[in-house]
mmCIF file of C-alpha atoms in Angstrom:
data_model
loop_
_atom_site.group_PDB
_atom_site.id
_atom_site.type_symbol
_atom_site.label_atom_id
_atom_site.label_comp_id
_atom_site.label_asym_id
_atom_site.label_seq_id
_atom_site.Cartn_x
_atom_site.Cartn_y
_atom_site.Cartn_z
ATOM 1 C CA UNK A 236 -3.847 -24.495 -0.822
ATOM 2 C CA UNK A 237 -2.569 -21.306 -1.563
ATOM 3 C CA UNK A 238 -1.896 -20.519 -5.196
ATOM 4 C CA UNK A 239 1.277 -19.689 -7.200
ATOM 5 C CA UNK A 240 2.084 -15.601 -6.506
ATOM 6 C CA UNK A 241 2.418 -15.413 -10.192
ATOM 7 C CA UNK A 242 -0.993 -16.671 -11.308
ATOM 8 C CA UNK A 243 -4.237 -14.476 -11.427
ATOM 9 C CA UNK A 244 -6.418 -15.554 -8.677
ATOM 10 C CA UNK A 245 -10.154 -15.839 -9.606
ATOM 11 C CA UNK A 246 -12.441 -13.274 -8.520
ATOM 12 C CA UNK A 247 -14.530 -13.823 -5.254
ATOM 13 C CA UNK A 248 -18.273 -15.081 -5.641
ATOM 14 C CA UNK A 249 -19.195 -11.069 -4.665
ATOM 15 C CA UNK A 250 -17.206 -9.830 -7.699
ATOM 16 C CA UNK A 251 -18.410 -12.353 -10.120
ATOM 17 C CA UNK A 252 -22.417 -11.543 -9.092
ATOM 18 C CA UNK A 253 -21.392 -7.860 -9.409
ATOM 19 C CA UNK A 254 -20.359 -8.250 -12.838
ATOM 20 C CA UNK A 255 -23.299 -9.975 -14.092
ATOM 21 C CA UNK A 256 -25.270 -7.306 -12.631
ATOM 22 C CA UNK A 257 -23.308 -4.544 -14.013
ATOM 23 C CA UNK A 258 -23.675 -6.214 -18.143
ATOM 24 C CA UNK A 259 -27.576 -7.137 -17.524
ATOM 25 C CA UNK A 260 -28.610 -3.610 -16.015
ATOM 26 C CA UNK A 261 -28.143 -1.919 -19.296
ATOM 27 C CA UNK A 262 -31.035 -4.318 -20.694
ATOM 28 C CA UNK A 263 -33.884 -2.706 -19.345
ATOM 29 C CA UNK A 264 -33.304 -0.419 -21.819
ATOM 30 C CA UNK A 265 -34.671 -2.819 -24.292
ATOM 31 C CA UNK A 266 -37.833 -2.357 -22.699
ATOM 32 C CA UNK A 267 -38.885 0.163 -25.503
ATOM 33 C CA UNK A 268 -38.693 -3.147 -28.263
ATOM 34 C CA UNK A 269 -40.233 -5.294 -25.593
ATOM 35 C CA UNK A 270 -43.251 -3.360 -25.386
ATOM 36 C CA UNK A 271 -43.749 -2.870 -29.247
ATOM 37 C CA UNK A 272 -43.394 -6.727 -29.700
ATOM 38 C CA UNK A 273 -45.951 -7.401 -26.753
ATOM 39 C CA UNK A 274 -48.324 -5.268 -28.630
ATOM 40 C CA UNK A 275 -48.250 -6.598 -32.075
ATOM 41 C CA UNK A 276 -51.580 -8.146 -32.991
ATOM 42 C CA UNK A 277 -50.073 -11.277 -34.587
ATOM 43 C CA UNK A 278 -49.515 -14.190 -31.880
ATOM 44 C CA UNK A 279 -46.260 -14.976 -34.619
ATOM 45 C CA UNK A 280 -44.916 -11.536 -34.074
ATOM 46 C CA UNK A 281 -45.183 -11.014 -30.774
ATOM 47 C CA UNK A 282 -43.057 -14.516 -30.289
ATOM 48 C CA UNK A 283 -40.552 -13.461 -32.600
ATOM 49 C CA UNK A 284 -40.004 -9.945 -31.167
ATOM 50 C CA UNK A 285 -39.833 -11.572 -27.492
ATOM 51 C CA UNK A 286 -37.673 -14.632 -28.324
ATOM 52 C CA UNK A 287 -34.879 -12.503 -30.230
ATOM 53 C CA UNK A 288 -35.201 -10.245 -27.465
ATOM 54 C CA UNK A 289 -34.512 -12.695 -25.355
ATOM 55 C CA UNK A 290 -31.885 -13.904 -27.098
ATOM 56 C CA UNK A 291 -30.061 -10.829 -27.856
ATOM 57 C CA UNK A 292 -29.836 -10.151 -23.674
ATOM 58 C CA UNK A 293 -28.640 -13.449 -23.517
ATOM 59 C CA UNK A 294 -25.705 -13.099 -25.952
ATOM 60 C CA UNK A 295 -25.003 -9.393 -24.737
ATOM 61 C CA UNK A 296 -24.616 -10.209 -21.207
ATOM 62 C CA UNK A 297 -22.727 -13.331 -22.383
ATOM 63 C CA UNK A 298 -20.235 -11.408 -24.638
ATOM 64 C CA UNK A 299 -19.864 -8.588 -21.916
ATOM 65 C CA UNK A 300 -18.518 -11.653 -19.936
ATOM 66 C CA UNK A 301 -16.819 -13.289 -21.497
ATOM 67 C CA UNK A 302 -14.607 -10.352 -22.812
ATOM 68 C CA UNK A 303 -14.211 -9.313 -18.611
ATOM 69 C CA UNK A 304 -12.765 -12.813 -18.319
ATOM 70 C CA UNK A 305 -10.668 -12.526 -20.717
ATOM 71 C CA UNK A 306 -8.847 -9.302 -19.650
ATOM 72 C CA UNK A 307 -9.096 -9.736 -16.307
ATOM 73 C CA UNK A 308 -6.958 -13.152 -17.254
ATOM 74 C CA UNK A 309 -4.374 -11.012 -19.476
ATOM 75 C CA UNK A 310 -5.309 -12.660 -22.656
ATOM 76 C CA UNK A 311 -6.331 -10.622 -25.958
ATOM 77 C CA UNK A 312 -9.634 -10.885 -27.427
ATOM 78 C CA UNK A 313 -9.441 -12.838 -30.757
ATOM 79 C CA UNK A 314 -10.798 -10.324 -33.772
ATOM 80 C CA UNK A 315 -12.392 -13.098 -35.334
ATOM 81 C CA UNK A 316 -14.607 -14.085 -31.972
ATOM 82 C CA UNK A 317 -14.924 -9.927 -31.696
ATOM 83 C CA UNK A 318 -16.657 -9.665 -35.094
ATOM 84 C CA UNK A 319 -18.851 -12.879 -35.171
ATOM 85 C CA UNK A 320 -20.103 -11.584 -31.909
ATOM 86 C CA UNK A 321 -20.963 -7.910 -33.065
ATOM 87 C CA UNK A 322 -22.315 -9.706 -36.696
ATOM 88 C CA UNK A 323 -24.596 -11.949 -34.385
ATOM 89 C CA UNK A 324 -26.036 -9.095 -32.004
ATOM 90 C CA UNK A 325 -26.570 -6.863 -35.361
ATOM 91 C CA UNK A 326 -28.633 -10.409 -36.725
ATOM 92 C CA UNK A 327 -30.432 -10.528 -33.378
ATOM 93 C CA UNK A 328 -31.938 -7.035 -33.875
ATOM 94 C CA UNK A 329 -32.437 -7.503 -36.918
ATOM 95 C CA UNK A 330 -34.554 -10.474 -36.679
ATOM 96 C CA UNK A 331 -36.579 -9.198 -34.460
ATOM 97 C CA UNK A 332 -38.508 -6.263 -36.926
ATOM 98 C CA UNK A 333 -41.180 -8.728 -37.788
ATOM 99 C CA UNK A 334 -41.815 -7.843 -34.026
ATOM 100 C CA UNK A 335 -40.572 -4.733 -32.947
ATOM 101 C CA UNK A 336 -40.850 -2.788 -36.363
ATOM 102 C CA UNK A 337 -38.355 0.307 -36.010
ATOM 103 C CA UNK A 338 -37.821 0.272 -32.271
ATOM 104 C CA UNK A 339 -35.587 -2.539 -32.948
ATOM 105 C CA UNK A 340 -33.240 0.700 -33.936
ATOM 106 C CA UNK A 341 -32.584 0.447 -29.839
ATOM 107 C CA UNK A 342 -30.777 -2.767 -30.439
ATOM 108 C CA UNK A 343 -27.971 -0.826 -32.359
ATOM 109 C CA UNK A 344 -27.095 0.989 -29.088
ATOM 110 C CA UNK A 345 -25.736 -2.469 -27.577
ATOM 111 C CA UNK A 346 -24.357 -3.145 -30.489
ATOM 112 C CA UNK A 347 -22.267 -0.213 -30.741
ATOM 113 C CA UNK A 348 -21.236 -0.751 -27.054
ATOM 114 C CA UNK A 349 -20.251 -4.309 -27.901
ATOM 115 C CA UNK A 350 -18.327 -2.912 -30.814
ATOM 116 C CA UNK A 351 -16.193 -0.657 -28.593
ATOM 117 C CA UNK A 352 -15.754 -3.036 -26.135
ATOM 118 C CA UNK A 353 -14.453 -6.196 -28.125
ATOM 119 C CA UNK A 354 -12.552 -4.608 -31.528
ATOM 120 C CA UNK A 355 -9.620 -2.028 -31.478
ATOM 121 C CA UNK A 356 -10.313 2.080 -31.469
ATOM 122 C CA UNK A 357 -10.520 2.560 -35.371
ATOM 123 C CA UNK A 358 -12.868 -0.965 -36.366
ATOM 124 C CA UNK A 359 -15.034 0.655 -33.362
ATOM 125 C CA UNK A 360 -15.553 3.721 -34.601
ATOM 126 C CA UNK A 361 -16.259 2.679 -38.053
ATOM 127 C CA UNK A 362 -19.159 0.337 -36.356
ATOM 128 C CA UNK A 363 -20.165 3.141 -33.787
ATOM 129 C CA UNK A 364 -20.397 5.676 -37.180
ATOM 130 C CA UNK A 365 -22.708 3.541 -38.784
ATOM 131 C CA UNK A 366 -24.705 2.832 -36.008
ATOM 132 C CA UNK A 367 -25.255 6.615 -35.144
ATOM 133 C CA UNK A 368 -26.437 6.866 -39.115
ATOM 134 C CA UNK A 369 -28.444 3.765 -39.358
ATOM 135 C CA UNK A 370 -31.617 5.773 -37.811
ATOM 136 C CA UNK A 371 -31.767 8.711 -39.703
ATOM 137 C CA UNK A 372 -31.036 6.766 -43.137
ATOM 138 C CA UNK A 373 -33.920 3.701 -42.739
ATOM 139 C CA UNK A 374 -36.301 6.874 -41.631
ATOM 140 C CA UNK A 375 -35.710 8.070 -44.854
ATOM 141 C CA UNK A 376 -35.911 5.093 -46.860
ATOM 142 C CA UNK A 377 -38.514 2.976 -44.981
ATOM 143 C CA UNK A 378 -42.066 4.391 -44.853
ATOM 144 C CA UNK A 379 -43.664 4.634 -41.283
ATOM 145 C CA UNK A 380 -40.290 4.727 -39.220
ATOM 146 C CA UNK A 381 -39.734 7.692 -37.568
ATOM 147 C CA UNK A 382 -35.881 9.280 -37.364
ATOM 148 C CA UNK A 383 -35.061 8.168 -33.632
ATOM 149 C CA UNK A 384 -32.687 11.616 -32.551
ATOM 150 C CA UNK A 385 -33.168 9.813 -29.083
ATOM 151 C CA UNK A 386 -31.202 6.807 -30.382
ATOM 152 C CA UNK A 387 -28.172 8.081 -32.130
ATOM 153 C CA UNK A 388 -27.694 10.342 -28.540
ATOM 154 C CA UNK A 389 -27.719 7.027 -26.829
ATOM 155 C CA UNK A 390 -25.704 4.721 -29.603
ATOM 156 C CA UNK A 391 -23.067 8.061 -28.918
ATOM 157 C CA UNK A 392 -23.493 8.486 -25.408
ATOM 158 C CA UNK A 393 -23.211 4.710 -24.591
ATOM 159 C CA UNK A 394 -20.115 3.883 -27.327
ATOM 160 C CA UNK A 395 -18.523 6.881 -24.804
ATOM 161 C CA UNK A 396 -19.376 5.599 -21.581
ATOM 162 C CA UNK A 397 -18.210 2.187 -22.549
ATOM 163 C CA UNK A 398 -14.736 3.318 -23.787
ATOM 164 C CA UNK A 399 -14.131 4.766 -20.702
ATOM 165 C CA UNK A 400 -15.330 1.045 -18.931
ATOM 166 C CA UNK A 401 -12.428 -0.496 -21.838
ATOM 167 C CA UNK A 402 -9.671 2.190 -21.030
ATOM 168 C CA UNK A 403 -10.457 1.626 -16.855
ATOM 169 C CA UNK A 404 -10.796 -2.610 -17.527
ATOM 170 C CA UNK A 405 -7.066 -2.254 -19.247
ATOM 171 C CA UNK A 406 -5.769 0.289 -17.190
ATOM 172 C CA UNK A 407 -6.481 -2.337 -14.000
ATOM 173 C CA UNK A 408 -5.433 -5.163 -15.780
ATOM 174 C CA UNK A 409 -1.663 -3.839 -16.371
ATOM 175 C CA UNK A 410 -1.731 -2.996 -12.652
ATOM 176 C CA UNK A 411 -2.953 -6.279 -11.434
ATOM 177 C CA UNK A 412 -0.339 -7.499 -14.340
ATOM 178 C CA UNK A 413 2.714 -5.029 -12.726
ATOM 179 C CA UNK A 414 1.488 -6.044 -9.062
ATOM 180 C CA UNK A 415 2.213 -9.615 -9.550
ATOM 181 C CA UNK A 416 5.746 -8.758 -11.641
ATOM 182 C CA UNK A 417 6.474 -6.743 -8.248
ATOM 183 C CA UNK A 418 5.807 -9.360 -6.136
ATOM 184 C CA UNK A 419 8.055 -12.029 -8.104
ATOM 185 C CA UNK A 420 10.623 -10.048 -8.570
ATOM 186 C CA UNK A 421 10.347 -9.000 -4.803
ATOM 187 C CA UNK A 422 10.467 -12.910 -3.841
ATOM 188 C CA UNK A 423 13.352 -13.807 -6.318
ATOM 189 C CA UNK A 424 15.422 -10.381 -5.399
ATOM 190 C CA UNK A 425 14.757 -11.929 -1.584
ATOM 191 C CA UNK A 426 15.597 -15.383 -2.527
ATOM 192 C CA UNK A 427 18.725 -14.312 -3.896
ATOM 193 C CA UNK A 428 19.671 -12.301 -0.897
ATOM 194 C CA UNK A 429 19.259 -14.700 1.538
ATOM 195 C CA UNK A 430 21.290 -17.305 -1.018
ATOM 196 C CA UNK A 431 24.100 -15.090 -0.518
ATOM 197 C CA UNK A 432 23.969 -13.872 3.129
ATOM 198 C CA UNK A 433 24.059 -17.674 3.987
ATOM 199 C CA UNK A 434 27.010 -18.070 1.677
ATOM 200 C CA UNK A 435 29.104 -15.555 2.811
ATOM 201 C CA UNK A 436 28.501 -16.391 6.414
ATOM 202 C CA UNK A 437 28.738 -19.989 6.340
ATOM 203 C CA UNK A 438 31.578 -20.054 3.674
ATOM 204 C CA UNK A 439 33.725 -17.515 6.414
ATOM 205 C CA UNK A 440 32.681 -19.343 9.333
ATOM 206 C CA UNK A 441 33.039 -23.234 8.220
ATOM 207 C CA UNK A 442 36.121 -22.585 6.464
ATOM 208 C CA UNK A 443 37.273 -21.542 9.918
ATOM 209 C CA UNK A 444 36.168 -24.270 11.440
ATOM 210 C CA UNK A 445 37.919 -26.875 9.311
ATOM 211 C CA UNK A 446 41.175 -24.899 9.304
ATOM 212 C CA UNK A 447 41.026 -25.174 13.644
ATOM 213 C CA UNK A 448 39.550 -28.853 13.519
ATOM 214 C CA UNK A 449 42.670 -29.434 11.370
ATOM 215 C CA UNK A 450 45.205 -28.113 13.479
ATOM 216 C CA UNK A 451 43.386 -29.476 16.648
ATOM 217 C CA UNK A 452 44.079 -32.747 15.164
ATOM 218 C CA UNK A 453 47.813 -32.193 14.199
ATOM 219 C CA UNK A 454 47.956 -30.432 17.998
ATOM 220 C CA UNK A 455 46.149 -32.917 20.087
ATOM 221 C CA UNK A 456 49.364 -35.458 20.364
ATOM 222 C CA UNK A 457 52.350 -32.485 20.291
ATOM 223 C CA UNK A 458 50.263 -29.824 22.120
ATOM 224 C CA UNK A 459 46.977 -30.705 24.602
ATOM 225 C CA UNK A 460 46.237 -27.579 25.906
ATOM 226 C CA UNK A 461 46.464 -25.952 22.378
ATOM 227 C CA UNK A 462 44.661 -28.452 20.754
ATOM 228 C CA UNK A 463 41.596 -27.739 23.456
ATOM 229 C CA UNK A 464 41.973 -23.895 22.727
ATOM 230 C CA UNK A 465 41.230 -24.853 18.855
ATOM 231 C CA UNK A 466 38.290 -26.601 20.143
ATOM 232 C CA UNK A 467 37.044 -24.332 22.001
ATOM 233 C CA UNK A 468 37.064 -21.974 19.210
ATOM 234 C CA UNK A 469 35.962 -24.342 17.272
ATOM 235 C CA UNK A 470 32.536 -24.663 19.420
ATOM 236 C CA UNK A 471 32.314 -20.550 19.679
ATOM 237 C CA UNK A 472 32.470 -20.555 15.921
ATOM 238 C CA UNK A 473 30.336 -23.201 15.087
ATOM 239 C CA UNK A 474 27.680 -20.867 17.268
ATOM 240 C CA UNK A 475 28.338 -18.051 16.073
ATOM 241 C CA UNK A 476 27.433 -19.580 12.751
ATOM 242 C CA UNK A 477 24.283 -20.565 13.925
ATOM 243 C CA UNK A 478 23.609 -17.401 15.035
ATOM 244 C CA UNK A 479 23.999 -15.607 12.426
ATOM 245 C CA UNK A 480 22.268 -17.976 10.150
ATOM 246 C CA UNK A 481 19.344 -17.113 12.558
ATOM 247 C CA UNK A 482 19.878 -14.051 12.354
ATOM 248 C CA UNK A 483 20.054 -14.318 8.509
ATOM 249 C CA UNK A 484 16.493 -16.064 8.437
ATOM 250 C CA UNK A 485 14.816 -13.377 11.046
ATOM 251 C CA UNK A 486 16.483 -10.340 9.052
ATOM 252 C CA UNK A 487 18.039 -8.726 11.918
ATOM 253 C CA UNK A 488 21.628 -9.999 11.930
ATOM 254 C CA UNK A 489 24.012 -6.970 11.846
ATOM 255 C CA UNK A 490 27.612 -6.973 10.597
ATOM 256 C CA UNK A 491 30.766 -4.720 11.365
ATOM 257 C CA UNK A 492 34.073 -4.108 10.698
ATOM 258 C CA UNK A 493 35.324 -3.944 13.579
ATOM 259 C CA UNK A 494 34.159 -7.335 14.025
ATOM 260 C CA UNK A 495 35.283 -8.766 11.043
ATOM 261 C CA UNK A 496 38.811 -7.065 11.708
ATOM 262 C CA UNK A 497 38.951 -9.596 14.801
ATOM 263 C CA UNK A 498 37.376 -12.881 13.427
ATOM 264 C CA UNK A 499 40.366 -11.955 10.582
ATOM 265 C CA UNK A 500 42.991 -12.032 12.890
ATOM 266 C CA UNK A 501 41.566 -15.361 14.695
ATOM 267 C CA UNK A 502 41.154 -16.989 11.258
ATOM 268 C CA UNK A 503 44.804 -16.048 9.534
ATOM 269 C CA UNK A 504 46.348 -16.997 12.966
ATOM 270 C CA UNK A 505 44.356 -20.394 13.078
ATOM 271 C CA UNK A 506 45.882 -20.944 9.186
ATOM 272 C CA UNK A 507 49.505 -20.279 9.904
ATOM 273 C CA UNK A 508 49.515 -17.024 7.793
ATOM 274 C CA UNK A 509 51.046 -13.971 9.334
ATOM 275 C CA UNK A 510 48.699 -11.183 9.231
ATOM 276 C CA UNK A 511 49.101 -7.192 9.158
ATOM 277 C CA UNK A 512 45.352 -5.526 10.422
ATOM 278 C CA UNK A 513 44.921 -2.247 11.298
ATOM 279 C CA UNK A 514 44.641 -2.154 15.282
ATOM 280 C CA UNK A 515 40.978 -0.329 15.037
ATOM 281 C CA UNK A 516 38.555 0.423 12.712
ATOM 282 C CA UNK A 517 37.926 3.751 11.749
ATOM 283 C CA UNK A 518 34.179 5.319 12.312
ATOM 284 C CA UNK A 519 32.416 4.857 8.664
ATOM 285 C CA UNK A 520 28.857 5.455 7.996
ATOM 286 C CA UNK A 521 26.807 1.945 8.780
ATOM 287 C CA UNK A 522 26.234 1.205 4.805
ATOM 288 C CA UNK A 523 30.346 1.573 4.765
ATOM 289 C CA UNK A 524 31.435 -0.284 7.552
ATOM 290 C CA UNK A 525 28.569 -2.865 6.979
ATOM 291 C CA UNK A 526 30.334 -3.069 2.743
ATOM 292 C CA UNK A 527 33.681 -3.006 4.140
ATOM 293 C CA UNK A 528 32.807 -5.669 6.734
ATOM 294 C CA UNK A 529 31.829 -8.086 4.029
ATOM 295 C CA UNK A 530 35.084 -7.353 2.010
ATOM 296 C CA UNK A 531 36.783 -8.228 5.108
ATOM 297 C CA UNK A 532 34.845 -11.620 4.949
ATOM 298 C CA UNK A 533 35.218 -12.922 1.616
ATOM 299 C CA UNK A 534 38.881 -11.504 1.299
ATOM 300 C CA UNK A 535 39.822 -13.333 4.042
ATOM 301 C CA UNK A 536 37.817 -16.282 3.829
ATOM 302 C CA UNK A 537 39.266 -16.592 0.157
ATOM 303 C CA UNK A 538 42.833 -16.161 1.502
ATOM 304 C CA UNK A 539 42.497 -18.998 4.306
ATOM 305 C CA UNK A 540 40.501 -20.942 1.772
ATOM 306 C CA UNK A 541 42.603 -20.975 -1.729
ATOM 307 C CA UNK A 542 45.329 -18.575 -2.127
ATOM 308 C CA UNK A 543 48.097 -20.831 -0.394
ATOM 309 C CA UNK A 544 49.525 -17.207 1.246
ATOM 310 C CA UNK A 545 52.261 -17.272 4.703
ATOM 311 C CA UNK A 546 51.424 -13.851 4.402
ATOM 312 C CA UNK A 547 48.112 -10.853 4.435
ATOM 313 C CA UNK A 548 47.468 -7.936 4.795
ATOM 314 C CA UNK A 549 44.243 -5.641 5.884
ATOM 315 C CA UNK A 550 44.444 -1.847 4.977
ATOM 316 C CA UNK A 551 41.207 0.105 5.743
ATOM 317 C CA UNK A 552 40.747 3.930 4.596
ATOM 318 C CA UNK A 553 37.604 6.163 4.922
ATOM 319 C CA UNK A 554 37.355 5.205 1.331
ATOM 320 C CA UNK A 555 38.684 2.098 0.674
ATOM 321 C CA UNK A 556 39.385 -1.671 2.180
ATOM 322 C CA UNK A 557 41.987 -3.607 0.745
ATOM 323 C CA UNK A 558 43.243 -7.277 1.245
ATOM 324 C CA UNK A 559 46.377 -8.254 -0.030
ATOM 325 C CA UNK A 560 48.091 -11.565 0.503
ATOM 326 C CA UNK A 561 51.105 -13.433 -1.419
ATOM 327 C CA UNK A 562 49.423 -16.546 -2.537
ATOM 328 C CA UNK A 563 48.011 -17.781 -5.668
ATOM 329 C CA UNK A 564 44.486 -16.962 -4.939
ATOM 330 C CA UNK A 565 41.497 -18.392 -6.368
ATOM 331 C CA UNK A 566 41.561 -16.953 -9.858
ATOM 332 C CA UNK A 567 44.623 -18.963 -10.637
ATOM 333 C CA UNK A 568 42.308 -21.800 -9.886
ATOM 334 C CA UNK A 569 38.797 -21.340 -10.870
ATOM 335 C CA UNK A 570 39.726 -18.306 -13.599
ATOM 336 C CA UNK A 571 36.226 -17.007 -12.760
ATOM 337 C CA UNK A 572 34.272 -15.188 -9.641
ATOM 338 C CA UNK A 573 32.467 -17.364 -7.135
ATOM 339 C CA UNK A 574 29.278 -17.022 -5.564
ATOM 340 C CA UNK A 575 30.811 -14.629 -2.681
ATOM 341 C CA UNK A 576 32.779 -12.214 -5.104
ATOM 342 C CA UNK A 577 29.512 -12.057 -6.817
ATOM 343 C CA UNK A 578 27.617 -11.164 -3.911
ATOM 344 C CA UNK A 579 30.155 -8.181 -2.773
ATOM 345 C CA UNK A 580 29.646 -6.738 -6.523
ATOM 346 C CA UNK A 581 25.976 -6.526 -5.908
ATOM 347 C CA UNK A 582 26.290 -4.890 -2.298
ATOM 348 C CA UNK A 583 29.256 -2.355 -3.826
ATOM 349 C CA UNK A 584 26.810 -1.634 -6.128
ATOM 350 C CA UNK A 585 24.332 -0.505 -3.980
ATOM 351 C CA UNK A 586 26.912 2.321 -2.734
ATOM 352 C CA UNK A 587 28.627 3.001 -5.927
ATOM 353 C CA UNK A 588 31.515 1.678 -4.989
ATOM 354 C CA UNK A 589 34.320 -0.610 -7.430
ATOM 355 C CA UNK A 590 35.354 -4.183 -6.888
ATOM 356 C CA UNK A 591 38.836 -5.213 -7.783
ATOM 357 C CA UNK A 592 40.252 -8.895 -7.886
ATOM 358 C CA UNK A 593 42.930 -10.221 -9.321
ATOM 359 C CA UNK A 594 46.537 -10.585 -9.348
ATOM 360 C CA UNK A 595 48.769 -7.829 -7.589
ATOM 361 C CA UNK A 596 50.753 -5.290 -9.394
ATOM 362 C CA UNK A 597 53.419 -4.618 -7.312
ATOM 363 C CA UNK A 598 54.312 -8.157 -6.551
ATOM 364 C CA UNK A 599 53.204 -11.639 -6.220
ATOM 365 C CA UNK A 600 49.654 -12.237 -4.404
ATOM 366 C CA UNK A 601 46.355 -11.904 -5.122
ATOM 367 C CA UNK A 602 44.289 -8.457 -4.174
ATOM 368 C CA UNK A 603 40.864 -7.882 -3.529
ATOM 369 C CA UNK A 604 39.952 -4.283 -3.178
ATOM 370 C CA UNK A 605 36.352 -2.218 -2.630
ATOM 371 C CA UNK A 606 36.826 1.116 -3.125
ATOM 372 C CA UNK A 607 33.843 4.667 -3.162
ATOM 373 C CA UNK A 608 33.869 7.308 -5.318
ATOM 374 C CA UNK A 609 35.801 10.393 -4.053
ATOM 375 C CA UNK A 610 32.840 12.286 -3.227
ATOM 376 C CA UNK A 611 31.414 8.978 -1.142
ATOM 377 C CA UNK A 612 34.604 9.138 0.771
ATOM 378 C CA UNK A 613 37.657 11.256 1.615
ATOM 379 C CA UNK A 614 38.412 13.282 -1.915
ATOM 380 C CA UNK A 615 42.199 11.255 -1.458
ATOM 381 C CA UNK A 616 42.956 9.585 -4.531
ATOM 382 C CA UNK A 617 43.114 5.857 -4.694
ATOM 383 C CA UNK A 618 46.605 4.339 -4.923
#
């Protein structure tokens, strides 16, 4: 079962193994502590030396973990959990003196790693500071320890190397985190394209359909051979339909204006309402005749559908499409947009170009009309 786009998907057996790898390869540098427990002449310190050893791998590795998981699942790392894990490594080391004497100084270098890994920049570097001082200050004030330069270079060198592993852990988490925002928003930008391809093609085309149907049936007792015709139309665009709703689902359906120009004059014939086209479309650039072709659509599907018109007209300009009728139209009804006026904002949009609906001012009827910038068409002002 394939999971939700929008969830993190766990990481493969080979990444998970590589991890592990990666936190417990630092721990053979603990060797150094290892051997001075192993040689301690006391049974008792050699066991403590090796079991905090032991134990301090353990929780390193464990941490190291646990902290991956939690970026790599977007989550923040708790300060308290941060802390009480760098408190309990520091107690681990130590613990083990009895055993390791000073080489347990070794100890601070994962500690200091730990520290820049888990807690914010400044409660890091306070911990990596002190770490760096701790070897030179107990040689001082402990007899028999010797100031470890070879330590502080490492607790430096290694608080370094692992904010550059925290900076490249968070850098690829807010990819993998923008990846996955791309890909809904990719699905619900495609979701909502297809919602309102369908619409505007199968709003157009069925309301069509029921406006013929209905005159076949008021034609089929006065008029036969008309009555057929509407049928026969009928079945073209009930095909037509389906075509293009195939064509909508396999993303290569193409529209025109010269094509909507002629389904117009079918569907305002079909309704009763005398119509005033242009006899040809002019030549437009595709993204312009493909706009103006879906003005075409929902203007004209709107009139036959709502406005209550016995008259429209089509004007078409290198710059502009206009449909005018003298009906009510559908604001008079609805007083808002539908789904299809919505959908020709979005594609005028895309071009730059202005929507206008409403009521007309140099008469009664309703107007819809989509309309580019002068420099994205002719220069001529708009009327």
């Amino acid at each position: 079962m394939d999971l939700p786009s929008d969830l993190p998907r766990p990481a493969s057996r080979h990444w998970r193994v590589t991890g592990w790898l990666l936190a417990a390869v630092w721990l053979f540098f603990l060797n150094i502590p290892l051997l001075a427990a192993l040689h301690q002449p006391e049974v008792w310190r050699r066991v403590v030396g090796a079991v905090t050893l032991l134990a301090f791998g353990v929780l390193y590795v464990g941490v190291f973990q646990w902290a991956r998981g939690q970026r790599q699942q977007h989550r923040g790392i708790p300060a308290g959990h941060a802390w009480a894990a760098v408190a309990l490594l520091l107690a681990l080391g130590l613990a083990g003196i009895p055993g390791t004497g000073g080489d347990w100084l070794t100890t601070l270098v994962f500690v200091a790693a730990a520290a820049v890994f888990l807690l914010p920049n400044r409660q890091a570097l306070v911990v990596v500071a002190l770490a760096a001082l701790t070897p030179p200050v107990t040689a001082a004030l402990v007899p028999g320890w010797e100031a470890e330069g070879t330590v502080v270079f490492a607790v430096l060198l290694a608080s370094f190397a692992m904010f550059g592993v925290t900076r490249l852990a968070q850098r690829n988490s807010e990819l993998q985190a923008a990846q996955q925002e791309i890909r809904r928003l990719a699905v619900a930008e495609e979701r909502a394209r297809t919602a309102r391809d369908l619409h505007d093609i199968l709003g157009h085309s069925l309301t069509v359909v029921a406006v013929k149907a209905e005159l076949a049936g008021r034609l089929l007792d006065l008029d036969p051979d008309r009555a057929a015709t509407e049928i026969a139309d009928v079945e073209r665009l009930a095909r037509q339909a389906l075509a293009d709703v195939r064509g909508t689902v396999g993303a290569y359906r193409g529209m025109s204006l010269a094509g909507e120009l002629a389904g117009a004059r079918s569907a305002l014939a079909a309704a009763g309402i005398a119509a005033e086209l242009p006899d040809a479309a002019p030549e437009l650039p595709a993204e312009r005749d493909e706009l103006f072709g879906w003005t075409v659509r929902e203007g004209v599907t709107n009139v036959v559908r709502h406005s209550g018109a016995r008259r429209c007209e089509i004007r078409v300009e290198p710059g502009l499409v206009e449909i005018r009728d003298d009906g009510r139209g559908p604001a008079a009804e609805t007083g808002s947009d539908g789904h299809g006026l919505v959908g020709l904002r979005e594609r005028a949009r895309r071009l730059d170009a202005t929507v206008t609906v409403g009521r007309r001012a140099d008469g009664p009827g309703f107007l819809l009309r989509v309309a580019l910038p002068m420099d994205r068409g002719t220069g001529e002002r708009e009327e």
